[in-house]
Coordinates of C-alpha atoms in Angstrom, one line a residue:
Chain A
M94 CA -0.2 0.1 -0.3
K95 CA 1.1 3.4 -0.6
T96 CA 0.5 6.4 2.2
R97 CA 2.3 9.7 3.4
L98 CA 3.0 7.6 6.3
T99 CA 4.8 4.9 4.4
E100 CA 7.0 7.5 1.7
S101 CA 7.8 9.5 4.9
F102 CA 8.6 5.9 6.5
S103 CA 10.2 3.9 3.5
I104 CA 7.6 1.1 4.9
A105 CA 5.4 -1.8 3.1
H106 CA 2.4 -1.0 5.2
P107 CA 0.7 1.9 6.6
I108 CA 0.5 -0.2 10.3
V109 CA 2.1 1.3 13.3
S110 CA 2.2 -0.9 16.0
A111 CA 1.3 0.9 19.5
P112 CA 3.7 0.6 22.3
M113 CA 1.9 -1.3 24.6
A114 CA 3.0 -1.1 28.4
F115 CA 4.4 -4.7 29.2
A116 CA 2.7 -6.7 26.1
A117 CA 4.8 -4.9 23.2
G118 CA 8.9 -5.8 23.7
G119 CA 11.6 -6.0 21.4
R120 CA 10.1 -9.1 19.5
L121 CA 6.4 -7.7 19.3
A122 CA 8.5 -4.4 18.1
A123 CA 10.8 -6.6 15.6
A124 CA 7.4 -8.5 13.9
V125 CA 5.7 -5.6 13.1
S126 CA 8.7 -4.4 11.7
H127 CA 10.2 -7.1 9.4
A128 CA 6.5 -7.5 8.7
G129 CA 6.8 -4.9 6.3
G130 CA 5.1 -1.7 9.1
L131 CA 6.7 0.7 11.6
G132 CA 7.5 -1.4 15.6
L133 CA 7.4 0.4 18.5
I134 CA 8.6 -0.9 21.3
G135 CA 6.4 0.0 24.8
G136 CA 8.9 2.0 26.2
G137 CA 5.4 2.3 29.5
Y138 CA 6.6 4.2 32.4
G139 CA 10.2 3.8 31.8
N140 CA 12.3 0.7 33.4
A141 CA 15.5 1.4 31.7
D142 CA 16.8 -2.2 32.4
W143 CA 13.6 -3.6 30.5
L144 CA 14.1 -1.3 27.8
E145 CA 17.5 -2.4 27.4
A146 CA 16.5 -5.9 27.5
E147 CA 14.0 -5.5 24.8
F148 CA 16.4 -3.9 22.5
A149 CA 18.7 -6.4 22.4
A150 CA 16.0 -8.6 21.7
A151 CA 14.3 -6.1 19.0
G152 CA 18.0 -7.3 17.2
N153 CA 18.9 -4.9 13.9
A154 CA 15.1 -4.9 13.2
R155 CA 13.9 -0.8 12.8
V156 CA 11.7 0.1 15.8
G157 CA 11.1 3.0 17.5
C158 CA 9.8 3.0 20.9
G159 CA 6.9 5.3 23.2
F160 CA 6.7 6.6 26.5
I161 CA 3.8 7.6 29.0
A162 CA 5.1 11.8 28.5
W163 CA 4.0 12.5 32.1
K164 CA 5.3 9.2 34.1
L165 CA 9.2 10.2 32.0
A166 CA 9.1 13.3 34.6
D167 CA 10.1 10.6 36.9
N168 CA 13.0 9.8 35.0
P169 CA 13.9 11.8 32.2
S170 CA 17.7 9.8 31.6
V171 CA 15.3 6.5 30.5
L172 CA 14.9 9.3 27.3
D173 CA 18.3 9.6 26.9
A174 CA 19.3 6.0 26.7
V175 CA 17.0 5.4 24.3
L176 CA 18.0 7.8 21.9
D177 CA 21.6 6.4 22.2
H178 CA 19.6 3.1 20.4
A179 CA 19.1 5.7 17.3
P180 CA 15.0 4.2 17.3
A181 CA 13.5 4.9 14.0
A182 CA 10.5 7.0 16.5
L183 CA 10.3 8.0 19.3
F184 CA 6.7 8.1 20.2
L185 CA 4.7 10.4 23.7
S186 CA 1.5 10.1 24.8
F187 CA -0.6 11.3 27.5
G188 CA 0.8 14.8 28.5
D189 CA 2.7 17.3 27.9
P190 CA 5.5 16.3 24.7
A191 CA 7.1 19.8 24.9
P192 CA 9.7 19.3 27.4
Y193 CA 11.1 16.3 25.7
A194 CA 10.8 17.6 22.3
P195 CA 14.1 19.5 22.0
R196 CA 16.4 16.4 22.7
I197 CA 14.4 14.1 20.8
H198 CA 14.7 16.8 17.2
A199 CA 18.4 16.7 18.6
A200 CA 19.2 13.5 17.9
S201 CA 17.2 13.9 14.4
V202 CA 14.7 11.1 16.0
P203 CA 11.1 11.8 14.1
L204 CA 8.9 12.3 17.0
I205 CA 5.3 10.8 16.9
V206 CA 2.7 12.4 19.5
Q207 CA -0.5 10.4 20.5
V208 CA -3.7 13.1 21.2
T209 CA -6.8 12.5 22.5
T210 CA -8.6 15.9 21.7
L211 CA -8.2 19.0 19.0
G212 CA -6.4 21.2 21.7
D213 CA -3.4 18.3 21.8
A214 CA -2.9 17.7 18.7
Q215 CA -2.8 21.6 18.2
R216 CA -0.3 21.6 20.6
A217 CA 2.1 18.3 19.6
A218 CA 1.8 20.4 16.1
D219 CA 3.6 23.7 18.0
A220 CA 5.9 20.9 19.5
G221 CA 7.8 19.9 15.9
A222 CA 6.2 16.1 15.8
R223 CA 6.0 14.8 12.3
M224 CA 3.1 12.5 13.3
I225 CA 0.2 12.8 15.2
V226 CA -1.9 10.0 16.8
A227 CA -5.5 10.5 16.8
Q228 CA -6.7 8.0 19.5
G229 CA -9.9 7.7 20.2
S230 CA -11.8 6.1 22.9
E231 CA -12.1 2.8 21.7
A232 CA -8.6 2.1 23.0
G233 CA -7.4 -0.6 24.8
G234 CA -4.8 0.8 27.4
H235 CA -5.1 4.8 28.8
G236 CA -7.6 6.9 26.7
E237 CA -9.9 10.1 26.6
R238 CA -13.1 10.4 25.8
R239 CA -13.3 11.0 22.3
G240 CA -14.4 8.8 19.9
T241 CA -12.0 7.6 16.3
I242 CA -14.4 8.7 13.6
T243 CA -15.1 12.0 15.0
L244 CA -11.2 13.3 16.4
V245 CA -9.5 12.0 13.1
P246 CA -11.1 14.4 10.2
E247 CA -11.6 16.9 13.0
V248 CA -7.6 16.7 13.1
A249 CA -7.1 15.9 10.1
D250 CA -8.9 19.4 8.7
W251 CA -7.0 21.1 11.4
L252 CA -3.5 19.5 10.0
A253 CA -4.7 20.5 6.1
R254 CA -5.0 24.6 7.6
H255 CA -1.5 24.8 10.4
A256 CA 0.9 22.0 9.7
P257 CA 0.1 20.3 6.5
E258 CA 3.3 18.8 6.6
V259 CA 3.0 16.2 9.2
L260 CA 1.7 12.9 9.0
L261 CA -1.6 11.8 10.6
L262 CA -2.5 7.6 11.7
A263 CA -5.8 7.1 13.5
A264 CA -6.1 4.9 16.7
G265 CA -8.9 3.0 18.8
G266 CA -10.9 0.4 17.5
I267 CA -8.5 -0.2 14.2
A268 CA -8.5 -4.0 14.1
D269 CA -9.0 -5.3 10.5
G270 CA -8.7 -3.9 6.9
R271 CA -12.1 -2.4 6.9
G272 CA -10.6 -0.3 9.7
L273 CA -7.5 0.5 8.0
A274 CA -9.5 1.4 4.9
A275 CA -11.7 3.5 7.0
A276 CA -8.9 5.1 8.6
L277 CA -7.7 6.5 5.0
M278 CA -11.1 7.8 4.4
L279 CA -11.2 9.5 7.6
G280 CA -8.1 11.4 6.1
A281 CA -5.6 9.5 8.2
D282 CA -2.4 8.2 6.6
G283 CA -2.4 5.3 8.4
V284 CA -3.1 3.4 11.9
L285 CA -1.5 2.7 14.7
M286 CA -3.1 -0.9 15.8
G287 CA -3.1 -2.0 19.6
S288 CA -5.2 -4.3 20.8
R289 CA -5.3 -6.8 17.6
L290 CA -1.1 -7.1 17.3
W291 CA -1.5 -7.4 21.7
A292 CA -3.4 -10.5 20.4
S293 CA -0.8 -11.9 18.6
A294 CA 1.9 -15.1 18.8
E295 CA 4.8 -12.0 19.7
A296 CA 3.1 -10.0 22.6
Q297 CA 4.2 -10.2 25.7
V298 CA 0.3 -11.4 27.4
S299 CA -1.0 -13.9 29.2
A300 CA -2.8 -17.0 27.6
A301 CA -4.7 -16.4 29.6
M302 CA -5.4 -13.2 29.0
T303 CA -5.5 -12.9 25.7
G304 CA -8.4 -15.6 25.8
A305 CA -10.8 -14.1 27.8
A306 CA -9.8 -11.1 24.5
I307 CA -10.5 -13.8 22.3
A308 CA -14.0 -14.8 24.3
A309 CA -15.2 -11.0 24.9
T310 CA -17.4 -9.8 22.6
G311 CA -16.6 -5.0 22.1
D312 CA -19.6 -4.8 24.4
E313 CA -17.7 -6.1 27.6
T314 CA -15.0 -3.4 28.0
I315 CA -14.8 -1.0 29.9
R316 CA -13.0 2.9 31.2
S317 CA -11.8 2.9 34.7
T318 CA -9.5 4.1 36.5
V319 CA -9.4 0.5 38.9
M320 CA -6.1 -0.7 37.5
D321 CA -4.7 2.6 38.8
A322 CA -6.0 2.3 42.1
A323 CA -4.5 -1.0 41.8
R324 CA -1.0 -0.5 41.4
G325 CA -0.5 3.0 43.0
L326 CA -0.3 5.1 40.2
R327 CA -1.2 8.7 40.1
W328 CA -2.7 9.4 36.3
P329 CA -4.0 12.3 35.2
E330 CA -7.5 12.7 35.7
R331 CA -8.7 12.9 32.3
Y332 CA -7.2 9.4 32.3
T333 CA -8.4 5.9 32.1
A334 CA -8.0 2.9 31.2
R335 CA -10.2 0.2 29.2
V336 CA -10.1 -3.3 30.3
L337 CA -12.2 -6.0 29.9
K338 CA -14.9 -6.1 32.3
N339 CA -14.6 -8.1 35.2
P340 CA -14.7 -9.1 39.0
V341 CA -12.3 -6.5 39.9
T342 CA -13.4 -3.8 37.5
E343 CA -17.4 -4.8 39.3
R344 CA -16.2 -4.6 43.4
W345 CA -14.4 -1.4 43.0
H346 CA -15.0 1.2 39.8
D347 CA -17.5 2.7 41.0
D348 CA -15.3 3.6 44.4
P349 CA -10.9 3.3 43.4
D350 CA -10.0 5.0 46.0
A351 CA -11.6 2.4 48.7
L352 CA -9.3 -0.1 46.8
R353 CA -6.4 2.2 47.0
A354 CA -6.2 1.9 50.5
D355 CA -6.4 -1.4 50.7
P356 CA -3.4 -3.8 50.9
A357 CA -4.7 -6.5 50.5
A358 CA -7.1 -6.3 47.4
R359 CA -3.8 -4.5 46.3
A360 CA -1.2 -7.6 46.8
D361 CA -4.1 -10.0 45.2
W362 CA -4.4 -8.1 42.1
A363 CA -0.6 -7.6 42.1
E364 CA -1.1 -11.7 42.4
G365 CA -3.3 -11.8 39.3
W366 CA -1.4 -9.5 36.8
A367 CA 1.9 -11.5 38.0
G368 CA -0.1 -14.8 37.1
G369 CA -1.8 -13.5 33.4
D370 CA -5.1 -14.3 35.8
P371 CA -8.2 -12.2 34.2
A372 CA -10.4 -12.7 36.7
R373 CA -7.9 -11.4 39.4
A374 CA -6.1 -8.3 37.2
N375 CA -6.7 -6.3 34.4
T376 CA -6.8 -7.7 30.8
F377 CA -6.0 -3.9 28.7
V378 CA -7.8 -4.5 25.7
G379 CA -9.9 -2.4 24.0
E380 CA -13.6 -2.6 21.9
A381 CA -11.7 -4.1 18.9
T382 CA -11.7 -7.5 21.2
G383 CA -14.9 -8.3 19.8
L384 CA -13.0 -8.0 16.3
I385 CA -10.4 -10.4 17.2
H386 CA -11.2 -14.4 17.3
D387 CA -7.6 -15.5 17.8
R388 CA -4.2 -15.0 18.6
P389 CA -1.8 -15.2 15.3
P390 CA 1.7 -14.5 14.1
V391 CA 2.3 -10.8 13.8
A392 CA 3.9 -11.5 9.7
D393 CA 0.2 -13.8 9.4
L394 CA -1.3 -11.1 10.9
M395 CA -0.7 -8.2 9.3
H396 CA -0.8 -10.1 5.5
R397 CA -5.0 -10.6 6.1
I398 CA -5.3 -7.3 7.2
V399 CA -3.1 -5.7 4.0
I400 CA -4.8 -7.9 1.6
E401 CA -8.6 -6.9 3.0
A402 CA -7.8 -3.5 2.7
E403 CA -6.5 -3.1 -0.4
A404 CA -10.0 -5.1 -1.1
A405 CA -11.8 -2.5 0.3
L406 CA -10.2 -0.1 -1.0
R407 CA -10.1 -1.6 -5.1
R408 CA -14.3 -2.6 -4.4
A409 CA -14.8 1.3 -3.2
P410 CA -15.3 2.6 -6.8
G411 CA -18.5 0.6 -6.9
W412 CA -20.0 2.5 -4.4
V413 CA -20.7 5.6 -7.2
Chain B
M144 CA -24.8 6.2 -4.9
K145 CA -25.3 2.3 -5.2
T146 CA -25.6 0.5 -1.9
R147 CA -28.6 -2.3 0.2
L148 CA -30.2 1.4 1.0
T149 CA -30.4 2.8 -1.9
E150 CA -31.1 -0.6 -3.4
S151 CA -34.0 -1.4 -0.4
F152 CA -36.1 2.0 -0.4
S153 CA -35.7 3.0 -3.8
I154 CA -33.6 6.5 -3.2
A155 CA -30.9 7.7 -4.6
H156 CA -27.7 8.4 -1.7
P157 CA -27.8 6.1 1.4
I158 CA -28.1 8.4 3.8
V159 CA -31.2 8.6 6.4
S160 CA -31.7 11.1 8.4
A161 CA -32.1 10.8 12.9
P162 CA -35.1 11.3 14.0
M163 CA -34.3 13.9 16.3
A164 CA -36.8 14.8 18.7
F165 CA -38.1 18.7 18.3
A166 CA -35.5 19.5 15.8
A167 CA -36.6 16.8 13.2
G168 CA -40.4 18.0 12.2
G169 CA -42.1 17.1 9.1
R170 CA -39.7 19.9 7.1
L171 CA -36.8 18.1 7.8
A172 CA -37.4 14.9 7.4
A173 CA -39.5 15.3 3.7
A174 CA -35.9 18.2 2.5
V175 CA -34.2 14.7 3.1
S176 CA -36.8 12.7 0.9
H177 CA -36.4 15.5 -1.7
A178 CA -33.4 15.4 -1.7
G179 CA -32.5 12.2 -2.6
G180 CA -32.3 10.2 1.4
L181 CA -35.2 8.7 3.8
G182 CA -36.1 11.8 6.1
L183 CA -37.9 10.6 9.8
I184 CA -39.8 12.9 11.4
G185 CA -38.8 12.9 15.3
G186 CA -41.6 11.4 16.7
G187 CA -39.5 11.7 20.6
Y188 CA -41.4 11.0 23.8
G189 CA -44.9 10.9 21.7
N190 CA -46.7 14.0 21.4
A191 CA -49.6 13.1 19.4
D192 CA -51.3 16.3 18.0
W193 CA -47.2 17.4 17.2
L194 CA -46.8 14.7 15.0
E195 CA -50.0 15.5 12.8
A196 CA -48.7 18.6 12.7
E197 CA -45.5 17.2 11.0
F198 CA -46.7 14.6 8.8
A199 CA -48.9 17.6 7.9
A200 CA -45.9 19.8 7.4
A201 CA -44.4 16.7 5.3
G202 CA -46.5 17.1 2.3
N203 CA -46.9 14.3 0.3
A204 CA -43.3 13.4 1.0
R205 CA -42.0 9.8 1.6
V206 CA -41.2 9.7 5.2
G207 CA -40.5 8.3 8.1
C208 CA -40.8 8.4 11.6
G209 CA -39.2 7.4 15.0
F210 CA -39.9 6.6 18.4
I211 CA -37.7 6.5 21.8
A212 CA -38.8 2.7 22.6
W213 CA -39.2 3.1 26.5
K214 CA -41.3 5.9 26.9
L215 CA -43.8 4.9 23.8
A216 CA -45.4 2.0 26.7
D217 CA -46.7 5.4 28.3
N218 CA -48.8 6.2 25.0
P219 CA -48.9 3.2 22.9
S220 CA -52.0 4.8 20.8
V221 CA -49.4 6.6 18.8
L222 CA -48.2 4.3 17.1
D223 CA -51.2 3.7 16.0
A224 CA -51.5 7.6 14.9
V225 CA -48.4 7.1 12.6
L226 CA -48.9 3.7 11.0
D227 CA -52.2 5.4 9.9
H228 CA -49.8 7.7 7.8
A229 CA -48.3 4.3 6.0
P230 CA -44.1 6.1 6.6
A231 CA -42.0 4.9 5.1
A232 CA -39.8 3.3 8.2
L233 CA -40.8 3.1 11.6
F234 CA -38.1 4.0 13.5
L235 CA -37.8 2.4 17.4
S236 CA -34.1 3.5 19.3
F237 CA -33.6 3.1 23.6
G238 CA -35.8 0.1 25.0
D239 CA -37.2 -3.1 23.4
P240 CA -38.7 -3.2 20.5
A241 CA -40.4 -6.6 20.6
P242 CA -43.4 -5.5 21.6
Y243 CA -43.9 -3.1 19.1
A244 CA -42.6 -5.5 16.2
P245 CA -45.9 -7.3 15.8
R246 CA -48.3 -4.2 14.9
I247 CA -45.1 -2.9 12.8
H248 CA -44.8 -5.9 10.9
A249 CA -48.7 -5.9 10.1
A250 CA -49.0 -2.6 9.2
S251 CA -46.2 -3.5 6.0
V252 CA -43.9 -0.5 7.5
P253 CA -40.2 -1.0 7.9
L254 CA -39.1 -1.4 10.9
I255 CA -35.8 0.5 11.8
V256 CA -34.3 -0.5 15.1
Q257 CA -31.2 1.7 16.5
V258 CA -28.5 0.5 18.6
T259 CA -26.1 1.1 21.0
T260 CA -24.5 -2.5 22.0
L261 CA -24.0 -5.8 20.1
G262 CA -26.6 -7.9 22.3
D263 CA -29.1 -5.3 21.7
A264 CA -28.4 -5.7 17.8
Q265 CA -29.0 -9.3 18.2
R266 CA -32.2 -9.0 19.4
A267 CA -33.4 -6.2 17.1
A268 CA -32.7 -9.1 14.4
D269 CA -35.3 -11.5 16.5
A270 CA -37.5 -8.6 16.5
G271 CA -37.4 -8.9 12.4
A272 CA -36.0 -5.3 12.1
R273 CA -35.2 -4.6 8.8
M274 CA -32.3 -2.3 9.2
I275 CA -30.3 -1.5 12.1
V276 CA -29.0 1.4 12.6
A277 CA -25.5 0.6 14.9
Q278 CA -25.4 4.1 17.0
G279 CA -22.1 5.2 18.5
S280 CA -21.1 7.4 21.4
E281 CA -19.4 10.3 19.4
A282 CA -23.2 10.4 18.4
G283 CA -25.7 13.7 19.7
G284 CA -28.5 12.9 22.1
H285 CA -29.3 10.0 23.8
G286 CA -27.0 7.1 23.5
E287 CA -24.7 4.6 25.1
R288 CA -21.0 4.3 25.6
R289 CA -19.8 1.4 22.3
G290 CA -17.2 3.3 19.5
T291 CA -19.1 3.8 16.3
I292 CA -15.3 2.4 14.7
T293 CA -16.4 -1.1 16.1
L294 CA -19.3 -1.1 16.4
V295 CA -19.9 -1.2 12.8
P296 CA -17.9 -4.3 11.7
E297 CA -19.0 -6.2 14.9
V298 CA -22.3 -5.7 13.8
A299 CA -22.2 -6.4 10.5
D300 CA -19.8 -9.4 11.2
W301 CA -22.6 -10.9 13.4
L302 CA -25.6 -9.4 10.8
A303 CA -23.2 -12.1 8.2
R304 CA -23.8 -14.5 10.1
H305 CA -26.8 -14.9 11.6
A306 CA -29.2 -12.6 9.6
P307 CA -27.5 -11.4 6.6
E308 CA -30.8 -9.8 4.9
V309 CA -30.8 -7.3 7.1
L310 CA -29.8 -3.8 5.9
L311 CA -26.8 -1.6 8.8
L312 CA -26.2 1.6 9.0
A313 CA -23.4 3.6 11.3
A314 CA -24.2 6.2 13.3
G315 CA -22.4 8.5 15.6
G316 CA -19.8 11.4 14.0
I317 CA -20.7 11.0 10.4
A318 CA -21.4 14.3 9.2
D319 CA -20.0 15.1 6.0
G320 CA -18.6 12.3 2.7
R321 CA -15.2 11.0 4.8
G322 CA -17.5 9.4 7.5
L323 CA -20.0 8.6 5.2
A324 CA -17.0 6.6 2.9
A325 CA -15.5 5.2 6.2
A326 CA -18.8 4.0 7.2
L327 CA -19.1 1.8 3.6
M328 CA -15.9 0.9 4.4
L329 CA -16.5 -0.8 7.6
G330 CA -19.3 -2.6 6.5
A331 CA -22.5 -0.8 6.4
D332 CA -24.9 0.2 3.8
G333 CA -25.6 3.7 4.9
V334 CA -25.3 6.6 7.7
L335 CA -28.0 7.9 9.7
M336 CA -27.0 11.6 10.4
G337 CA -28.5 13.5 13.3
S338 CA -26.1 16.1 14.2
R339 CA -25.1 17.2 10.7
L340 CA -28.9 17.7 9.5
W341 CA -29.6 18.9 12.8
A342 CA -27.9 22.3 12.1
S343 CA -30.2 23.0 8.9
A344 CA -32.4 25.7 8.1
E345 CA -34.8 23.0 7.9
A346 CA -34.3 21.9 11.4
Q347 CA -36.6 22.9 14.6
V348 CA -33.0 24.4 15.8
S349 CA -32.5 27.8 17.4
A350 CA -30.0 30.2 15.9
A351 CA -28.7 30.5 19.1
M352 CA -28.3 27.1 19.7
T353 CA -26.7 26.1 15.9
G354 CA -24.6 28.8 16.6
A355 CA -23.2 27.3 19.4
A356 CA -22.6 24.2 17.8
I357 CA -20.6 25.8 14.9
A358 CA -18.9 27.7 17.7
A359 CA -18.0 24.5 19.4
T360 CA -15.1 22.2 18.5
G361 CA -15.7 18.4 19.3
D362 CA -13.7 18.4 22.5
E363 CA -16.6 20.5 24.1
T364 CA -19.8 18.2 24.4
I365 CA -20.1 16.0 27.4
R366 CA -22.2 12.5 27.5
S367 CA -25.1 13.4 30.8
T368 CA -28.0 13.3 32.4
V369 CA -28.5 16.9 33.4
M370 CA -30.9 17.7 31.0
D371 CA -33.2 14.5 31.6
A372 CA -33.0 15.6 35.6
A373 CA -34.2 18.6 34.6
R374 CA -37.0 18.0 32.6
G375 CA -37.6 15.4 34.8
L376 CA -37.2 12.2 32.7
R377 CA -36.7 8.9 33.6
W378 CA -34.9 7.7 31.5
P379 CA -33.2 4.1 31.7
E380 CA -29.7 4.2 33.5
R381 CA -28.0 3.3 30.6
Y382 CA -28.3 6.1 28.5
T383 CA -26.5 9.4 28.7
A384 CA -27.1 12.5 26.2
R385 CA -24.3 14.2 24.5
V386 CA -24.9 18.1 24.7
L387 CA -22.2 20.5 24.5
K388 CA -20.6 21.6 27.5
N389 CA -22.4 24.5 29.0
P390 CA -22.8 26.5 32.6
V391 CA -25.9 24.2 33.5
T392 CA -23.3 20.9 32.8
E393 CA -20.5 22.8 34.6
R394 CA -22.7 23.2 37.9
W395 CA -25.1 20.0 37.8
H396 CA -23.1 16.8 36.1
D397 CA -21.6 15.7 39.0
D398 CA -25.2 15.5 40.6
P399 CA -28.0 15.7 38.9
D400 CA -30.3 14.4 41.1
A401 CA -29.5 18.2 43.2
L402 CA -31.3 18.9 39.8
R403 CA -33.9 17.2 40.2
A404 CA -35.1 18.5 43.1
D405 CA -34.0 22.0 42.8
P406 CA -37.8 23.5 41.2
A407 CA -36.3 26.8 40.7
A408 CA -33.0 25.6 38.6
R409 CA -35.4 23.1 36.4
A410 CA -38.0 25.8 36.0
D411 CA -35.3 28.1 34.9
W412 CA -33.5 25.4 32.2
A413 CA -37.6 25.2 30.8
E414 CA -37.4 28.7 30.0
G415 CA -33.8 28.5 28.9
W416 CA -34.9 25.9 26.2
A417 CA -38.3 26.7 25.2
G418 CA -36.0 30.2 24.6
G419 CA -33.3 28.1 22.7
D420 CA -30.5 29.8 25.0
P421 CA -27.7 27.7 24.5
A422 CA -26.2 28.4 28.4
R423 CA -29.7 28.0 30.4
A424 CA -30.7 24.7 28.7
N425 CA -28.7 22.2 26.7
T426 CA -28.1 21.8 23.2
F427 CA -28.2 18.5 21.6
V428 CA -24.9 18.1 19.2
G429 CA -22.7 15.4 18.4
E430 CA -18.9 15.0 17.9
A431 CA -19.4 16.1 14.7
T432 CA -20.1 19.7 16.0
G433 CA -16.1 20.2 15.5
L434 CA -16.9 19.1 11.4
I435 CA -19.5 21.8 11.6
H436 CA -19.4 25.5 10.4
D437 CA -22.5 26.9 8.8
R438 CA -26.3 25.9 8.6
P439 CA -26.6 25.6 4.8
P440 CA -30.5 24.2 2.9
V441 CA -30.6 20.3 2.9
A442 CA -30.4 20.2 -0.5
D443 CA -27.4 21.8 -0.4
L444 CA -26.0 19.9 2.2
M445 CA -26.8 16.3 0.5
H446 CA -25.0 17.5 -2.2
R447 CA -22.3 17.8 -0.9
I448 CA -21.3 14.8 1.2
V449 CA -22.4 12.5 -2.3
I450 CA -19.5 14.7 -3.6
E451 CA -17.1 14.6 -1.0
A452 CA -17.6 10.7 -0.5
E453 CA -17.9 9.8 -4.4
A454 CA -14.4 11.8 -4.6
A455 CA -12.7 9.7 -1.5
L456 CA -14.6 6.0 -2.8
R457 CA -13.2 7.1 -6.5
R458 CA -9.9 8.0 -5.3
A459 CA -9.1 4.9 -2.1
P460 CA -7.9 2.3 -5.0
G461 CA -4.7 4.4 -5.5
W462 CA -3.8 3.6 -2.3
V463 CA -3.1 0.2 -3.1

């Protein structure tokens, strides 16, 4: 396929993998890049040792890395360590990219900024983002309220007027070729895929959590803060995380502060998380879980998505 | 344009207008049908006199009518009155269509059911819906949580396996030709448009509320229950309504019960509503408000949307 994204990054398919904390290690990122997309390691909360190991696991694949911007303030040196790897891109989400943008630009590394509102997209462009990811509420994991189908064209319109050179990706709810084709129609240059790649052979996700997601429909997710309460994380209030509903959300969703104040419940969550138990911890997956029915290798998955998107795009003039 | 919807209903464009309570009178519905779509009168809460007047206003245009299903139980005779007009379709949303489906089938009127979850889509098909509208959370007015970009393909997959003859429309966040083209890619046979037609010359909406929507970005809406608290309406808990943020949502969003118990505040809201005041009552519009910049006549609007969609669809093979 051929879009501004594939040309700008010299990749075969307009698909970037979401830098999912914990799930997106070097093996997943490398598999995505080898399959013709752009793979990103999930730097997440910024554990330097984990990142070194995952860059090693990616081998000689051309991969990028993502961080949670508000958390990077606690350990800014990890950004320098990653920039030393000359990543294919540096991806920041959930917070102000401005404090880190100069170092990323100075390293000549393309800056990708994920946003959840039009206002943040404008700030990302001001910070010199080469690519903006407009993430809708459908996405798994952390995010906000706006839906993909309105956020993408609204950001596209703003960029067309104010920063036409900035690339735009759609994220949130895109898990197959139909979603990729729809994203291009909405004005995106490509897509960022999370949940669909999270349920792949190369992702660092337990078989039980993957199985729970495969079994679920898209009706069975919820945006909540219970997982952050359980982990003692102080995420900015505007962000919640989409997970599968389970006994944890059932019990604590309406009162996360009580979970925060309950050491035994938190310890149980941590044990469930370590064991990959979808009943005792949270399965981070988006509404696209209803479109996910298997856990194939990334190469097969990417091939399937591209074939489906190409067929939809070729068929499109038939509706006129 | 040519889809299963245009062929099944013998219309020129795959666009149905949302039966928006209060806003969608006979004039709007007729304008949509005359412009090549399928127009629906917003029967809403079921005021019989208003409906008679609006069917008269629609003249000889072929229009349908929509009702809020849970509210129809209070006044089921209004359904018979509307069926006597031989509407082009009868549209039910927000509640169980099963109690009303037999009478609609007996009148040989096509039943359209709007749903907000996969589970409700399955029940709508069981009730004999000829068309299902999958409405995402982006929509203005009442709705639920799921996003358009995942709900549409998931319902499409289910229908393909279990009820392939049922048509599918996408609703929520679609306000231009890009959205229409994207909806077709996702597996819909057409779209239901609300907000975009709400901001048209023929809609029964105050100039001040339309102006507020035109000025707003998509970041400035919220799903809330304040408007139902103000009106004393007992909507089922799962449904909230998307409106523009304003002093009313700012003051009462976190405590709608206090508004319910405050006669003076409710009277002020009612006065604001009667006067079409976007600061004292609520402006019912979706996230697509950020894509809406004018208030044209419906004929111009429909023409513009179709031209844009056709261009996007013709261009699509160029991405392969």
